[in-house]
Amino acid sequence: EKYIMGNIVEEIFLIEKVNSQNLEKTQKSLSKIIELCNTKKLKYKSISISNSERNIFENLNEFINQLDLNDNITIDITTMSRNII
């Protein structure tokens, strides 16, 4: 939220682990972010991945290939699991 308030943000991409060991905490955090996006009228897209290493690689690769390389992109990894980073 602090980053969004202090910067120009057009769209947020949420990486959601479907089989997260902390599913309840993850869902709570995602709900907060979605609420913030709705309040600030920001576009958001959720990217669902499972715990499978192959699935993580394939989904993130597909997502990254869709990005415009000329865009300014910031990734917040503070709460990401190591296998996603």
PDB file of C-alpha atoms in Angstrom:
ATOM      1  CA  GLU A   1       0.000   0.000   0.000  1.00  0.00           C
ATOM      2  CA  LYS A   2       2.835   2.410   0.820  1.00  0.00           C
ATOM      3  CA  TYR A   3       4.403   1.820  -2.592  1.00  0.00           C
ATOM      4  CA  ILE A   4       1.107   2.389  -4.405  1.00  0.00           C
ATOM      5  CA  MET A   5       0.446   5.629  -2.539  1.00  0.00           C
ATOM      6  CA  GLY A   6       3.893   7.061  -3.321  1.00  0.00           C
ATOM      7  CA  ASN A   7       4.168   6.091  -6.994  1.00  0.00           C
ATOM      8  CA  ILE A   8       2.237   6.129 -10.248  1.00  0.00           C
ATOM      9  CA  VAL A   9       0.777   2.645 -10.590  1.00  0.00           C
ATOM     10  CA  GLU A  10      -1.443   1.643 -13.492  1.00  0.00           C
ATOM     11  CA  GLU A  11      -1.880  -2.069 -12.916  1.00  0.00           C
ATOM     12  CA  ILE A  12      -1.093  -4.650 -10.259  1.00  0.00           C
ATOM     13  CA  PHE A  13      -0.346  -8.307 -10.911  1.00  0.00           C
ATOM     14  CA  LEU A  14      -1.018 -10.658  -8.024  1.00  0.00           C
ATOM     15  CA  ILE A  15       0.836 -13.960  -7.913  1.00  0.00           C
ATOM     16  CA  GLU A  16      -1.350 -16.393  -6.018  1.00  0.00           C
ATOM     17  CA  LYS A  17      -0.181 -19.834  -4.935  1.00  0.00           C
ATOM     18  CA  VAL A  18      -3.243 -22.050  -5.162  1.00  0.00           C
ATOM     19  CA  ASN A  19      -1.916 -24.650  -2.723  1.00  0.00           C
ATOM     20  CA  SER A  20      -0.231 -22.252  -0.334  1.00  0.00           C
ATOM     21  CA  GLN A  21       0.734 -23.597   3.077  1.00  0.00           C
ATOM     22  CA  ASN A  22      -0.541 -20.288   4.472  1.00  0.00           C
ATOM     23  CA  LEU A  23      -3.743 -20.216   2.418  1.00  0.00           C
ATOM     24  CA  GLU A  24      -5.791 -18.267   4.973  1.00  0.00           C
ATOM     25  CA  LYS A  25      -3.111 -15.595   5.378  1.00  0.00           C
ATOM     26  CA  THR A  26      -2.603 -15.446   1.601  1.00  0.00           C
ATOM     27  CA  GLN A  27      -6.319 -14.995   0.936  1.00  0.00           C
ATOM     28  CA  LYS A  28      -6.514 -12.255   3.567  1.00  0.00           C
ATOM     29  CA  SER A  29      -3.594 -10.375   1.984  1.00  0.00           C
ATOM     30  CA  LEU A  30      -5.001 -10.755  -1.532  1.00  0.00           C
ATOM     31  CA  SER A  31      -8.378  -9.457  -0.378  1.00  0.00           C
ATOM     32  CA  LYS A  32      -6.722  -6.352   1.095  1.00  0.00           C
ATOM     33  CA  ILE A  33      -4.836  -5.680  -2.132  1.00  0.00           C
ATOM     34  CA  ILE A  34      -7.947  -6.180  -4.279  1.00  0.00           C
ATOM     35  CA  GLU A  35      -9.903  -3.834  -2.010  1.00  0.00           C
ATOM     36  CA  LEU A  36      -7.134  -1.232  -2.343  1.00  0.00           C
ATOM     37  CA  CYS A  37      -7.153  -1.637  -6.142  1.00  0.00           C
ATOM     38  CA  ASN A  38     -10.917  -1.148  -6.251  1.00  0.00           C
ATOM     39  CA  THR A  39     -10.715   1.917  -3.999  1.00  0.00           C
ATOM     40  CA  LYS A  40      -7.912   3.489  -6.074  1.00  0.00           C
ATOM     41  CA  LYS A  41      -9.499   2.331  -9.371  1.00  0.00           C
ATOM     42  CA  LEU A  42      -6.402   0.345 -10.316  1.00  0.00           C
ATOM     43  CA  LYS A  43      -6.505  -2.563 -12.722  1.00  0.00           C
ATOM     44  CA  TYR A  44      -5.350  -5.869 -11.295  1.00  0.00           C
ATOM     45  CA  LYS A  45      -4.811  -9.352 -12.604  1.00  0.00           C
ATOM     46  CA  SER A  46      -4.349 -12.514 -10.592  1.00  0.00           C
ATOM     47  CA  ILE A  47      -1.867 -15.156 -11.727  1.00  0.00           C
ATOM     48  CA  SER A  48      -2.601 -18.524 -10.118  1.00  0.00           C
ATOM     49  CA  ILE A  49       0.201 -21.022  -9.716  1.00  0.00           C
ATOM     50  CA  SER A  50       0.528 -24.331  -7.906  1.00  0.00           C
ATOM     51  CA  ASN A  51       3.478 -25.624  -5.890  1.00  0.00           C
ATOM     52  CA  SER A  52       4.819 -27.579  -8.855  1.00  0.00           C
ATOM     53  CA  GLU A  53       8.179 -26.165  -9.955  1.00  0.00           C
ATOM     54  CA  ARG A  54       7.286 -26.789 -13.587  1.00  0.00           C
ATOM     55  CA  ASN A  55       3.926 -25.048 -13.215  1.00  0.00           C
ATOM     56  CA  ILE A  56       5.536 -22.055 -11.532  1.00  0.00           C
ATOM     57  CA  PHE A  57       8.093 -21.709 -14.323  1.00  0.00           C
ATOM     58  CA  GLU A  58       5.542 -22.155 -17.120  1.00  0.00           C
ATOM     59  CA  ASN A  59       2.980 -19.723 -15.688  1.00  0.00           C
ATOM     60  CA  LEU A  60       5.489 -17.029 -14.801  1.00  0.00           C
ATOM     61  CA  ASN A  61       7.244 -17.415 -18.159  1.00  0.00           C
ATOM     62  CA  GLU A  62       3.924 -17.025 -19.981  1.00  0.00           C
ATOM     63  CA  PHE A  63       3.097 -13.967 -17.876  1.00  0.00           C
ATOM     64  CA  ILE A  64       6.509 -12.315 -18.404  1.00  0.00           C
ATOM     65  CA  ASN A  65       6.318 -12.880 -22.160  1.00  0.00           C
ATOM     66  CA  GLN A  66       3.092 -10.844 -22.257  1.00  0.00           C
ATOM     67  CA  LEU A  67       4.646  -7.782 -20.620  1.00  0.00           C
ATOM     68  CA  ASP A  68       5.721  -4.737 -22.586  1.00  0.00           C
ATOM     69  CA  LEU A  69       9.461  -4.499 -22.052  1.00  0.00           C
ATOM     70  CA  ASN A  70       9.254  -0.701 -22.354  1.00  0.00           C
ATOM     71  CA  ASP A  71       7.053  -0.459 -19.253  1.00  0.00           C
ATOM     72  CA  ASN A  72       8.443   0.441 -15.857  1.00  0.00           C
ATOM     73  CA  ILE A  73       7.884  -2.685 -13.749  1.00  0.00           C
ATOM     74  CA  THR A  74       8.485  -3.095 -10.025  1.00  0.00           C
ATOM     75  CA  ILE A  75       8.273  -6.470  -8.303  1.00  0.00           C
ATOM     76  CA  ASP A  76       7.651  -6.694  -4.573  1.00  0.00           C
ATOM     77  CA  ILE A  77       9.197  -9.967  -3.414  1.00  0.00           C
ATOM     78  CA  THR A  78       8.919  -9.354   0.329  1.00  0.00           C
ATOM     79  CA  THR A  79       6.342 -12.090   0.855  1.00  0.00           C
ATOM     80  CA  MET A  80       7.157 -14.416  -2.056  1.00  0.00           C
ATOM     81  CA  SER A  81       8.339 -17.923  -1.465  1.00  0.00           C
ATOM     82  CA  ARG A  82      11.848 -18.770  -2.654  1.00  0.00           C
ATOM     83  CA  ASN A  83      10.744 -21.092  -5.434  1.00  0.00           C
ATOM     84  CA  ILE A  84       8.829 -18.248  -7.079  1.00  0.00           C
ATOM     85  CA  ILE A  85      11.703 -15.767  -6.768  1.00  0.00           C
TER      86      ILE A  85
END
